[in-house]
Coordinates of C-alpha atoms and ligand atoms in Angstrom, one line a residue:
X1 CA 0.0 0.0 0.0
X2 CA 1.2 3.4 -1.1
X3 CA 0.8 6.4 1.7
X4 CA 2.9 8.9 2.7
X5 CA 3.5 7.9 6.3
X6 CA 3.8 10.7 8.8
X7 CA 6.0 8.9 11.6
X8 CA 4.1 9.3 15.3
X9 CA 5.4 8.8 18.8
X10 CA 5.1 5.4 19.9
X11 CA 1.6 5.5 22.2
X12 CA -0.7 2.9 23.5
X13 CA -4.1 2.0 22.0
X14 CA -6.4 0.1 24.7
X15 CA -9.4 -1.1 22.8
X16 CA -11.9 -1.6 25.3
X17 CA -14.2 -4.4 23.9
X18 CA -11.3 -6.0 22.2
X19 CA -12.8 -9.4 21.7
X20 CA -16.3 -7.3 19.9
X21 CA -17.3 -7.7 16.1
X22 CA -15.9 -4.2 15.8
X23 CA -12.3 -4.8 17.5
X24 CA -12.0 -8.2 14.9
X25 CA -13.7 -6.6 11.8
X26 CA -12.4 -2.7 11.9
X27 CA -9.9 -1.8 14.6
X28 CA -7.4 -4.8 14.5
X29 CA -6.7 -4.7 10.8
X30 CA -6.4 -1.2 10.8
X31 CA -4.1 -1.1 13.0
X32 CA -1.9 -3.9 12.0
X33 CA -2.1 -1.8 8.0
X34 CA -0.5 0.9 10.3
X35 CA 2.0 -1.0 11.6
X36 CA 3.1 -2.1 7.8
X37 CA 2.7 1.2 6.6
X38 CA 5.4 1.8 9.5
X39 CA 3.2 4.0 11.6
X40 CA 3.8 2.3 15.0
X41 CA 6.7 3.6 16.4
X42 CA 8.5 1.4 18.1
X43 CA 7.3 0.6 21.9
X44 CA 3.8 1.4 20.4
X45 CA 1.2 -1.3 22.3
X46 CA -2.1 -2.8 21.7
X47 CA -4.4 -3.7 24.5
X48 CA -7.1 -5.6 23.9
X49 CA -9.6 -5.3 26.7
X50 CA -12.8 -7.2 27.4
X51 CA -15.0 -8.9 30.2
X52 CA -14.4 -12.5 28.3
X53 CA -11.5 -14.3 30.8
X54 CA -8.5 -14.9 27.9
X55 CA -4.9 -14.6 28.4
X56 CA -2.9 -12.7 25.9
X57 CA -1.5 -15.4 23.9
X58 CA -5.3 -16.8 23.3
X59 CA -6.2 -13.3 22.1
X60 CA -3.4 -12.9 19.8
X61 CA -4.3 -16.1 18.0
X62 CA -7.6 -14.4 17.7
X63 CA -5.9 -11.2 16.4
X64 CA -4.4 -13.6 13.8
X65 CA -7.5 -14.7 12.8
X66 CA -9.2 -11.7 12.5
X67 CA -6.3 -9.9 10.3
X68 CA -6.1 -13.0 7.9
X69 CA -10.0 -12.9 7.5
X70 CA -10.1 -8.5 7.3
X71 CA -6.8 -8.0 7.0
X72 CA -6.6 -7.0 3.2
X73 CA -3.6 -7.0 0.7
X74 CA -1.3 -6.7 4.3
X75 CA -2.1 -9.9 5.4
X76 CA -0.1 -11.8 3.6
X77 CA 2.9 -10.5 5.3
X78 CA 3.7 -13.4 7.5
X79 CA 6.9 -11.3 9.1
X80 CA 5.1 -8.3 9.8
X81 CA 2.2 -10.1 11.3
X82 CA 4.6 -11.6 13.8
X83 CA 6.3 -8.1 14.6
X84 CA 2.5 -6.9 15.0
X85 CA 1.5 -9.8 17.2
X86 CA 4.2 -9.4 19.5
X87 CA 2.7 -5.3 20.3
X88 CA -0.6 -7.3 21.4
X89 CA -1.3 -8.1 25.2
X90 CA -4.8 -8.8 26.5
X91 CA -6.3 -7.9 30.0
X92 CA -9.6 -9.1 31.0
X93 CA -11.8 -5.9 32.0
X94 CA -14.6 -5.6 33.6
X95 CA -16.5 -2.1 33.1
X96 CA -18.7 -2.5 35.7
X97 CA -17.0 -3.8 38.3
X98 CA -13.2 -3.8 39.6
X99 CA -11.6 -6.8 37.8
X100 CA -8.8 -5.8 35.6
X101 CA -8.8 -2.3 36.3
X102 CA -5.1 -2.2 38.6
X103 CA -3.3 -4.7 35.8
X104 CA -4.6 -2.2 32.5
X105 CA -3.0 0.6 34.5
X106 CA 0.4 -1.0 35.2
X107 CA 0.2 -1.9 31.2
X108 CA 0.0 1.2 29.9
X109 CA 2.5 3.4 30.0
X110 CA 2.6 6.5 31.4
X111 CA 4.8 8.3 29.6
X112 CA 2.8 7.3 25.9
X113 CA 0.2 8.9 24.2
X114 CA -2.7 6.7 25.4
X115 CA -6.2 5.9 23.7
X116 CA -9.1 4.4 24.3
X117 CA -11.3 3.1 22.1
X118 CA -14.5 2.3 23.6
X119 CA -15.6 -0.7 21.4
X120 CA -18.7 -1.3 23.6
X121 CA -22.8 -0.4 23.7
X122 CA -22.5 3.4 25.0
X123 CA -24.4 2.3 28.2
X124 CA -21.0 1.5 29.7
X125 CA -19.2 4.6 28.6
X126 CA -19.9 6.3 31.9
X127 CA -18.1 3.7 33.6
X128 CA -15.2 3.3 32.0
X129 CA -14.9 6.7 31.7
X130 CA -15.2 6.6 35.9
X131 CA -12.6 3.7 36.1
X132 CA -10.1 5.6 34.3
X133 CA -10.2 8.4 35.8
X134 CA -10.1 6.3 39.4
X135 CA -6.8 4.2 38.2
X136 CA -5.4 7.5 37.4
X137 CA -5.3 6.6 33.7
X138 CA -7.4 10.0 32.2
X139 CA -4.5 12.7 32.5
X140 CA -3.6 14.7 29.8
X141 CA -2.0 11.8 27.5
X142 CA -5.2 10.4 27.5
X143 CA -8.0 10.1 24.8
X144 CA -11.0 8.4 24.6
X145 CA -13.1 6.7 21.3
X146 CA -16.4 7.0 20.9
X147 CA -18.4 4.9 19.0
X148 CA -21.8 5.4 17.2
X149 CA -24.7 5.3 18.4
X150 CA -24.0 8.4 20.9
X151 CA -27.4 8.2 22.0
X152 CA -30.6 7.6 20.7
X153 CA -32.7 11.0 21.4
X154 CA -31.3 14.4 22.5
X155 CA -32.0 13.3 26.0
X156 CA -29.9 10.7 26.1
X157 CA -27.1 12.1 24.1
X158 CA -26.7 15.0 26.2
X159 CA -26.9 12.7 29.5
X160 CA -23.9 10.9 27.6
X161 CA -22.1 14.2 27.3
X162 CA -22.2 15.2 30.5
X163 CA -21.4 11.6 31.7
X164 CA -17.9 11.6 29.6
X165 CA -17.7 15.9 30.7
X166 CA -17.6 14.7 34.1
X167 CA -14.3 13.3 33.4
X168 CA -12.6 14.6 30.1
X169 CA -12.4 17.4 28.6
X170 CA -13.9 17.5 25.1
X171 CA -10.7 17.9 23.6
X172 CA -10.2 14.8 25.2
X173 CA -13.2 13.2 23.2
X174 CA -13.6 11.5 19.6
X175 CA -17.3 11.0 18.8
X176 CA -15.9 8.9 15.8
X177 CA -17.9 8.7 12.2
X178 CA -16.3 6.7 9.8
X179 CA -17.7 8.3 6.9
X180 CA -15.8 11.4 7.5
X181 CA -12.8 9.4 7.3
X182 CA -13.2 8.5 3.7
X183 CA -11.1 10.2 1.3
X184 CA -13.2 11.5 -0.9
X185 CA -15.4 13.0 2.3
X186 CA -12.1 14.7 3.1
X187 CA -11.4 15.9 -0.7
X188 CA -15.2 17.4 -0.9
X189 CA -13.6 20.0 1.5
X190 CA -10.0 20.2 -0.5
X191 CA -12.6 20.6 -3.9
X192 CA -14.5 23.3 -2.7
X193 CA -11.8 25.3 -0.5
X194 CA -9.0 24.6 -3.1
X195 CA -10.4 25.7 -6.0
X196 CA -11.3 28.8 -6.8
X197 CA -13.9 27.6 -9.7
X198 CA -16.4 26.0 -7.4
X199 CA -16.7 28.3 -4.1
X200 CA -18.3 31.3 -6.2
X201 CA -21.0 29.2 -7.6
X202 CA -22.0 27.0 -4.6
X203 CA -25.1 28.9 -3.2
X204 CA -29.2 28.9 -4.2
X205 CA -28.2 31.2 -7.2
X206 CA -26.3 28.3 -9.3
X207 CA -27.3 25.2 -7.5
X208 CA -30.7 23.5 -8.1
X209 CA -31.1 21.0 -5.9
X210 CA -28.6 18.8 -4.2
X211 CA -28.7 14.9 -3.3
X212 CA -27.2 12.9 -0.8
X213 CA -27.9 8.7 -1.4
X214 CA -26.0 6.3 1.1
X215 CA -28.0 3.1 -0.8
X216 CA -26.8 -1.0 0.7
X217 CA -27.5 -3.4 -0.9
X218 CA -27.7 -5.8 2.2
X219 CA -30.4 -6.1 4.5
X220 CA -29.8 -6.1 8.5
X221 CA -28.1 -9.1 8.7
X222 CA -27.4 -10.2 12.0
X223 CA -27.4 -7.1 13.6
X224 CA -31.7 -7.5 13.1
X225 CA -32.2 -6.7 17.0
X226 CA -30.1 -3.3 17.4
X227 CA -31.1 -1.7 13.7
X228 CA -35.2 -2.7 15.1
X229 CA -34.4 -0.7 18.0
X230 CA -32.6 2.4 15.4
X231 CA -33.7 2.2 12.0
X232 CA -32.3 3.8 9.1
X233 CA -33.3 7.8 10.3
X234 CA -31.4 6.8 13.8
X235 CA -28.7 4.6 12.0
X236 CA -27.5 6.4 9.4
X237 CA -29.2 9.9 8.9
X238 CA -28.6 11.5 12.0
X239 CA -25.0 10.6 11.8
X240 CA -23.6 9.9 8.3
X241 CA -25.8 11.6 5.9
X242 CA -25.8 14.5 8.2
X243 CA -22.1 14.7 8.8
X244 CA -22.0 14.9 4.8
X245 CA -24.6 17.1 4.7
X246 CA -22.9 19.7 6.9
X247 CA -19.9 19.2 5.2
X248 CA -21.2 20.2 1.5
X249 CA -23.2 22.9 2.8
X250 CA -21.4 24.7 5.1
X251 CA -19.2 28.4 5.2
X252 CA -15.9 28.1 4.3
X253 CA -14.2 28.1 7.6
X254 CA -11.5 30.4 8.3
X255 CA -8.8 27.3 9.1
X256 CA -8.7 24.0 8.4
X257 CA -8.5 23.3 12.5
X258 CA -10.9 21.2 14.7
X259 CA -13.4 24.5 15.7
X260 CA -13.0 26.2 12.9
X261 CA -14.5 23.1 10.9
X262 CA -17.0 22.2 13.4
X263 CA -18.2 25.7 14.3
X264 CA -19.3 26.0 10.8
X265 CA -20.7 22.7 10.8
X266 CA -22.5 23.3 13.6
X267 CA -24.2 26.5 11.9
X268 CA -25.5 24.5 9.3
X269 CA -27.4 21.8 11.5
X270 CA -29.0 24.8 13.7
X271 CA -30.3 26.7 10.4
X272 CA -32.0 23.4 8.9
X273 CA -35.9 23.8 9.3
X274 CA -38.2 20.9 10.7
X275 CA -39.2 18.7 8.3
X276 CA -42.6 18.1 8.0
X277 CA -43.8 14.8 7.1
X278 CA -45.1 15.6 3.6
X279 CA -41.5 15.8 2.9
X280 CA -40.4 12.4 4.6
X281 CA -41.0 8.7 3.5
X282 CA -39.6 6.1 5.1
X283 CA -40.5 2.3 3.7
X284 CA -39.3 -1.4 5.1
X285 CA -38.3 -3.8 2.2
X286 CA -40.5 -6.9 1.1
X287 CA -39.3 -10.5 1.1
X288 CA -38.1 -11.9 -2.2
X289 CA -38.4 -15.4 -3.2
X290 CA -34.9 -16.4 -1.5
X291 CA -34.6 -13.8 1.1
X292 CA -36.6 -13.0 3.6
X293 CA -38.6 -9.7 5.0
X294 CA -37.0 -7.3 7.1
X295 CA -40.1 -7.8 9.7
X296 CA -38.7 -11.3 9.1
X297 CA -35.3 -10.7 9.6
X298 CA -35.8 -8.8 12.8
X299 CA -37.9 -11.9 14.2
X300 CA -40.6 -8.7 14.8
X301 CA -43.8 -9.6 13.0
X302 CA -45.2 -6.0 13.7
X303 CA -41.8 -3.7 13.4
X304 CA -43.1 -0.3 12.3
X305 CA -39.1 0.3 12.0
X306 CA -37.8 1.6 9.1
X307 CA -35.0 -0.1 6.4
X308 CA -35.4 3.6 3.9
X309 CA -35.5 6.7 4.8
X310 CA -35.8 9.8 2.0
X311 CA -36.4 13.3 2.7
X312 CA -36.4 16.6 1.4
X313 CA -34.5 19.3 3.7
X314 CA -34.4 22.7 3.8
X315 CA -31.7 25.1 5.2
X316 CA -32.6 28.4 6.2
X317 CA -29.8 31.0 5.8
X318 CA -28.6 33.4 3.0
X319 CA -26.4 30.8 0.9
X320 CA -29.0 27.9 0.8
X321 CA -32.5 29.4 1.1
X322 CA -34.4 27.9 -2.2
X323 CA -32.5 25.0 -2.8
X324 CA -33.1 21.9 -1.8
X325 CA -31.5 19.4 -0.3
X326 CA -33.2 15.5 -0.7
X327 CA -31.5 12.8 1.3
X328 CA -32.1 9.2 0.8
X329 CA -30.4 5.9 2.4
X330 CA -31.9 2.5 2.9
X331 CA -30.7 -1.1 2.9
X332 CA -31.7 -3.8 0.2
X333 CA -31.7 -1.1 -2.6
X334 CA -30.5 -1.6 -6.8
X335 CA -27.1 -1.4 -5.0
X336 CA -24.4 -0.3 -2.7
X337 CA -23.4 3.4 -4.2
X338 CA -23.2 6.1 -2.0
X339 CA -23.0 9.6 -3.6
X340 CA -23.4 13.4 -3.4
X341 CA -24.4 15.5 -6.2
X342 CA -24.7 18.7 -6.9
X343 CA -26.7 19.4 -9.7
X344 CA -26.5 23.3 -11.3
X345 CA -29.0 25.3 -12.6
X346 CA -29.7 25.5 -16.1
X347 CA -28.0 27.9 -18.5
X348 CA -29.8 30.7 -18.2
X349 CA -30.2 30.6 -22.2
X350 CA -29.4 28.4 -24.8
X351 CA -27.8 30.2 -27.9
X352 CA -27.7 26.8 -29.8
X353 CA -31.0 26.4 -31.8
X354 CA -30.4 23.2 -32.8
X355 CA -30.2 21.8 -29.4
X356 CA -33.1 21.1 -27.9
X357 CA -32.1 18.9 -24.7
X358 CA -31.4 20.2 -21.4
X359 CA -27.7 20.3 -20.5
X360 CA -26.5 20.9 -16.7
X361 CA -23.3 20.7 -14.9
X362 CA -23.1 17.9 -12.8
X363 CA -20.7 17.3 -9.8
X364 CA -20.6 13.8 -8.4
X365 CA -18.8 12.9 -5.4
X366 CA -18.4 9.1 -4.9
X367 CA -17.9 7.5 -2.2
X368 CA -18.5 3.9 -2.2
X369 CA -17.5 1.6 -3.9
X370 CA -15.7 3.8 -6.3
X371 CA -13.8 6.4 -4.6
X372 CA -14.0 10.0 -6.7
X373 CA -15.4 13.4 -8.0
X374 CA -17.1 13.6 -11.5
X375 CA -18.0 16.8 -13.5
X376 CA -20.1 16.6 -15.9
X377 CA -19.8 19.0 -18.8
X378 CA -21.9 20.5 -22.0
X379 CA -19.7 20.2 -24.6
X380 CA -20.1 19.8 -28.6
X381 CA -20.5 16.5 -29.9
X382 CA -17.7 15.9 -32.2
X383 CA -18.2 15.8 -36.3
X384 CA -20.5 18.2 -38.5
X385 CA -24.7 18.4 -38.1
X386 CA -24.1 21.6 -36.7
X387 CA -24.0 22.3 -33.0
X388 CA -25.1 19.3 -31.7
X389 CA -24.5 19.4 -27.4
X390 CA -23.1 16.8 -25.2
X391 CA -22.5 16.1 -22.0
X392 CA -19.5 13.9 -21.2
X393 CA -17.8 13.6 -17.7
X394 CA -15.0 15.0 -16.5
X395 CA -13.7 11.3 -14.6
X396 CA -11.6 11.9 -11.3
X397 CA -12.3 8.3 -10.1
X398 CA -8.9 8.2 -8.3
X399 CA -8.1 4.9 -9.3
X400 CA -7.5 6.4 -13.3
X401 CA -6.6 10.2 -11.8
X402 CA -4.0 9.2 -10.1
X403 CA -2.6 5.7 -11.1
X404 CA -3.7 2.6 -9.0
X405 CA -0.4 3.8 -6.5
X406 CA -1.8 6.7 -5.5
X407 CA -5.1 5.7 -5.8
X408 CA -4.8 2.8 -2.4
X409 CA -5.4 4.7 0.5
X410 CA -5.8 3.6 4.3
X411 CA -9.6 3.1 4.8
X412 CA -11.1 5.5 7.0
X413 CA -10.5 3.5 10.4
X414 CA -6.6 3.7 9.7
X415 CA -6.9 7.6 8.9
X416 CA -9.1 7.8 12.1
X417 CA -7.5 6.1 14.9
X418 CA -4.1 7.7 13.7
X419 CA -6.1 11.2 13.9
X420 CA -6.7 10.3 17.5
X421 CA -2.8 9.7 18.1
X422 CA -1.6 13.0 16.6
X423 CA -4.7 14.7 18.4
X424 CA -6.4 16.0 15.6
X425 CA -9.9 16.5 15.8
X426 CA -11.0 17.9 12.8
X427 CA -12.7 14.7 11.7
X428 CA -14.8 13.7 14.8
X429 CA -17.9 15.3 16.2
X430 CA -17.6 17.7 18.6
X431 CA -20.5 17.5 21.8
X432 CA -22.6 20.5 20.8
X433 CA -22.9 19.1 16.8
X434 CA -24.2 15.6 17.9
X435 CA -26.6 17.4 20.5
X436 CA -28.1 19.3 17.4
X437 CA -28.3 16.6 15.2
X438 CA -30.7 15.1 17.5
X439 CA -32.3 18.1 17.8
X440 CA -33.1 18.4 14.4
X441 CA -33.9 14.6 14.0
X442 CA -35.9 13.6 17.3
X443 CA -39.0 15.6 15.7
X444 CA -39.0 13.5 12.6
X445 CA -38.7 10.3 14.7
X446 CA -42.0 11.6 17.3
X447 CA -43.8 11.9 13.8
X448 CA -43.1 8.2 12.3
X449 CA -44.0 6.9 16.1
X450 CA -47.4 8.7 15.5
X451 CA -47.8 8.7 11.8
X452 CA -48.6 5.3 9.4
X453 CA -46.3 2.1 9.4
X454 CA -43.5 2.5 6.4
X455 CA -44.4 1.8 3.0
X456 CA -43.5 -1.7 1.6
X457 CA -40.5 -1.6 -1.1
X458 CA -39.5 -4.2 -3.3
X459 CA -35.4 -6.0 -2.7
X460 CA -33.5 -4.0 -5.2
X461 CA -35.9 -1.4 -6.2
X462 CA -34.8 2.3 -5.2
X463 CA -37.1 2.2 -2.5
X464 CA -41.2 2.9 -2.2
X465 CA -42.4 4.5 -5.0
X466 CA -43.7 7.7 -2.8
X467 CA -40.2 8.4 -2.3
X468 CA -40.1 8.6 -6.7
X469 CA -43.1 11.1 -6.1
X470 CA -41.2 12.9 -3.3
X471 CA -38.8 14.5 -5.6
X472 CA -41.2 13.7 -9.0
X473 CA -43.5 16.6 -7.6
X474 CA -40.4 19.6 -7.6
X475 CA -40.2 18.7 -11.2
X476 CA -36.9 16.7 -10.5
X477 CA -35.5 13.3 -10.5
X478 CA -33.5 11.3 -8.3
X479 CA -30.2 10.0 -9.7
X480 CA -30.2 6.4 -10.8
X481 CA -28.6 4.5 -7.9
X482 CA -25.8 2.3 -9.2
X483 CA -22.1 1.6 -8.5
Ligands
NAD501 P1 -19.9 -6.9 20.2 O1 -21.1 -7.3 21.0 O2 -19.5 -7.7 19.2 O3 -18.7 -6.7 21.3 C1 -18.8 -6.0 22.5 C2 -17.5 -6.1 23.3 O4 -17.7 -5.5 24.5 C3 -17.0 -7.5 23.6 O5 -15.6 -7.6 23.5 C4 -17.4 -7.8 25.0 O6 -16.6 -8.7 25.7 C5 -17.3 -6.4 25.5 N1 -18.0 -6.1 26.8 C6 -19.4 -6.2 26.9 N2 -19.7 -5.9 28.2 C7 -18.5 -5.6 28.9 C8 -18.2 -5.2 30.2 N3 -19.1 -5.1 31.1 N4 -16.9 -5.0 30.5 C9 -16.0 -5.1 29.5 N5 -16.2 -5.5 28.3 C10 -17.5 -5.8 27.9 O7 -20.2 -5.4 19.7 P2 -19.5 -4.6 18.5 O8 -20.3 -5.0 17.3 O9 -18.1 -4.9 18.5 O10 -19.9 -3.1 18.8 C11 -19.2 -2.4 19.8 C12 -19.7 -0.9 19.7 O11 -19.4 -0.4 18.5 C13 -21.2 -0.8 19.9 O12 -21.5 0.4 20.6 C14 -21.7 -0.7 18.5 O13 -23.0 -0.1 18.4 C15 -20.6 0.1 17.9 N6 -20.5 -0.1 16.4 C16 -20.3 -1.4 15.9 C17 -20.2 -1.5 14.5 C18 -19.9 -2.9 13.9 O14 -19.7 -2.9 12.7 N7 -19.8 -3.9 14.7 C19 -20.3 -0.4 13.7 C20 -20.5 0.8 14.2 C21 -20.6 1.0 15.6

């Protein structure tokens, strides 16, 4: 893998929850893609940490096993596994109680950058943020890892802010969201703030309408009991879409730092209006011959929950007013393609009488499963008949932009965790953003609870056809979902 490495301080990463779905599947072989990439300075450790009684040399086998099933392209690498392995101890933790608490603080060390990565439901955060603190392991070296869901209302995401407040400070804290580890995420900002074309015409005067789709292709798999309690608006909406959301519509801010991104951020989120639910539909998907229903799936014959969310949004303030912002993400759609797209307005008038279609300026920004940015442009088609108009895209797929070197990059849990080391928090959610996102989002959810059951949608359709009508009625189209 090509990346330009930025060496770091040896530190120690404790993931609490070590022996978790997310430790095996995410954090281990992101870490150990690190460690090839030479980003674990020597001394570095990894502690894994969880209530299930292991000593460390069963936990590395399970490390091994993990890395050679997620590892990726690194894998292979038997000598650098074993180099990695030997970083690795275990402790067995118990949040709620004292067990392990004195042996994790005589394995870290004190004189390391320290995180922890809280790979656990958020209903123990409070106590391992108390046990820290108690074994004297939350001074100033230390950071903590949140993971999603922080909360699942405003009420209970502020009770878990004032839980960790009570002992870090929040620049202490990483409310972490993968998706704004992504590269392309991260070159949406270098796009619009490194160029002068784009900045002058990215307000309600050029742009039409813009789209945000986060479409899977999977339905909820195992995780059927947790996503029946969420749903997609909880799961993904008031986290992802929204952190991309912000991020495509907000000020330039005056530095690329931690507040100056998330103040304007922030300012975006608070100047959204309400929706109303003429401007929401949410669906569940249908069974197919060889799969079964997501009421199914769940094991909840009467889940009102909902697998597709789309919406229309509106932001109040001088930039945005008059263009709309329609977000759609569900699971079991055509397939997985996640995209933003910012469609311009018309030309204002067409000198070319012999065209007749309708030619706009187009900006794509891919995120999965191709990585890139695409411009479409109006150009003439080649050969005589006169000025016949085209529009043909302007490809920065990365992969062919840059050469497949350049193009491999670490996946957004590498970029993430190594953000945490160098304590940079530009790319995690500060307290106050998370608190509005729920603010903004615990209306909608109070109107499904009272409104009519989601609409049924077919496995691999692009989700209910009111959702087609949502956007159908502005006189616009949603893009076609595809990879
Ligand atoms: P999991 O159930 O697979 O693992 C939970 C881990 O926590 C295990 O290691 C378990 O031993 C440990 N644990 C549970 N109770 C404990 C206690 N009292 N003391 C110490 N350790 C304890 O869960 P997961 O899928 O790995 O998810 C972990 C967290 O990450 C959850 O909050 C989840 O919502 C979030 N998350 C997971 C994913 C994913 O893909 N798995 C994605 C995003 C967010």
């Amino acid at each position: 893998m090509v990346s330009r490495t930025i060496p770091v301080d040896p530190f120690d990463l404790v993931i609490i929850g070590g022996t978790g779905d997310l430790a095996r599947r995410k954090i281990l072989p992101a870490l150990f893609r690190r460690f090839c990439a030479g980003q674990m300075g020597e001394g570095s450790q990894v502690i894994g940490a969880a209530r299930t009684e292991m000593d460390t040399s069963a936990y590395r086998t399970m490390v091994e096993e993990a890395i050679a099933e997620f590892g990726g392209d690194e894998k292979s690498s038997k000598a650098k596994l074993k180099k990695f392995i030997a970083l690795i101890s275990y402790v067995t933790l118990d949040a709620k109680g004292d067990t392990g608490w004195d042996e994790l603080a005589e394995a870290v060390k004190s004189e390391h950058v320290r995180a922890f990565y809280f790979s656990v439901g958020p209903n123990l955060f409070g106590d391992l943020a108390k046990r820290l603190q108690k074994h004297g392991m939350a001074d100033d070296l230390c950071r903590i890892v949140v993971e999603k869901p922080f909360g699942r209302d405003l009420e209970s995401a502020r009770e878990l802010n004032k839980v960790l407040a009570r002992h870090f400070d929040e620049s202490q804290i990483y409310r972490i969201d993968h998706y704004l580890g992504k590269e392309t995420v991260q070159n949406l900002m270098a796009v619009r703030f490194g160029n002068m074309l784009f900045e002058p015409l990215w307000n309600s005067q050029y742009v039409d309408h813009i789209q945000i789709t986060v479409a899977e292709s999977v339905g909820v798999g195992g995780r059927g009991g947790y996503y029946d309690r969420s749903g997609a608006m909880r799961d993904m909406v008031q986290n992802h879409l929204m952190q991309l959301f912000c991020l495509i519509a907000m000020e330039p801010p005056a530095k690329f730092d931690p507040d100056s991104v998330r103040d304007e951020k922030l300012k975006v989120i608070r100047a959204l209006d309400p929706v109303t639910p003429d401007n929401i539909v949410r669906g569940q998907y249908e069974a197919t011959e060889t799969k079964p229903s997501y009421r199914k799936q769940v094991e909840n014959r009467d889940s009102n929950t909902e697998s597709f969310v789309a919406l229309k949004a509106n932001i109040s303030n001088w930039r945005w007013a008059g263009t709309p912002f329609y977000l759609r993400t569900g699971k079991r759609l055509r397939e997985r393609a996640s995209e933003i797209t910012v469609i311009f307005k018309d030309a204002p008038h067409s000198i070319f009488e012999e065209d007749s279609g309708r030619h706009r300026n187009i900006l794509t920004i891919k995120l999965q499963p191709n990585e890139g940015i695409v411009l479409d442009v109006t150009i003439k088609e080649p050969g005589p008949g006169g000025m016949r108009l085209i529009d043909v895209p302007l490809d920065m797929t990365f992969a062919e932009a840059l050469g497949p070197d350049q193009a491999e990059f670490p996946d957004a849990y590498e970029r993430l965790i190594m953000d945490v080391i160098r304590g940079n928090q530009t790319l995690f959610m500060r307290g106050d953003e998370v608190e509005a996102a729920w603010a903004w989002t615990d209306p909608i959810i109070a109107d499904f609870e009272r409104g009519d059951p989601p609409l049924a949608y077919a496995t691999g359709s692009s989700g209910p056809d009111e959702a087609l009508a949502l956007i159908h009625r502005d006189g616009r189209a949603w893009r076609e979902i595809k990879a």
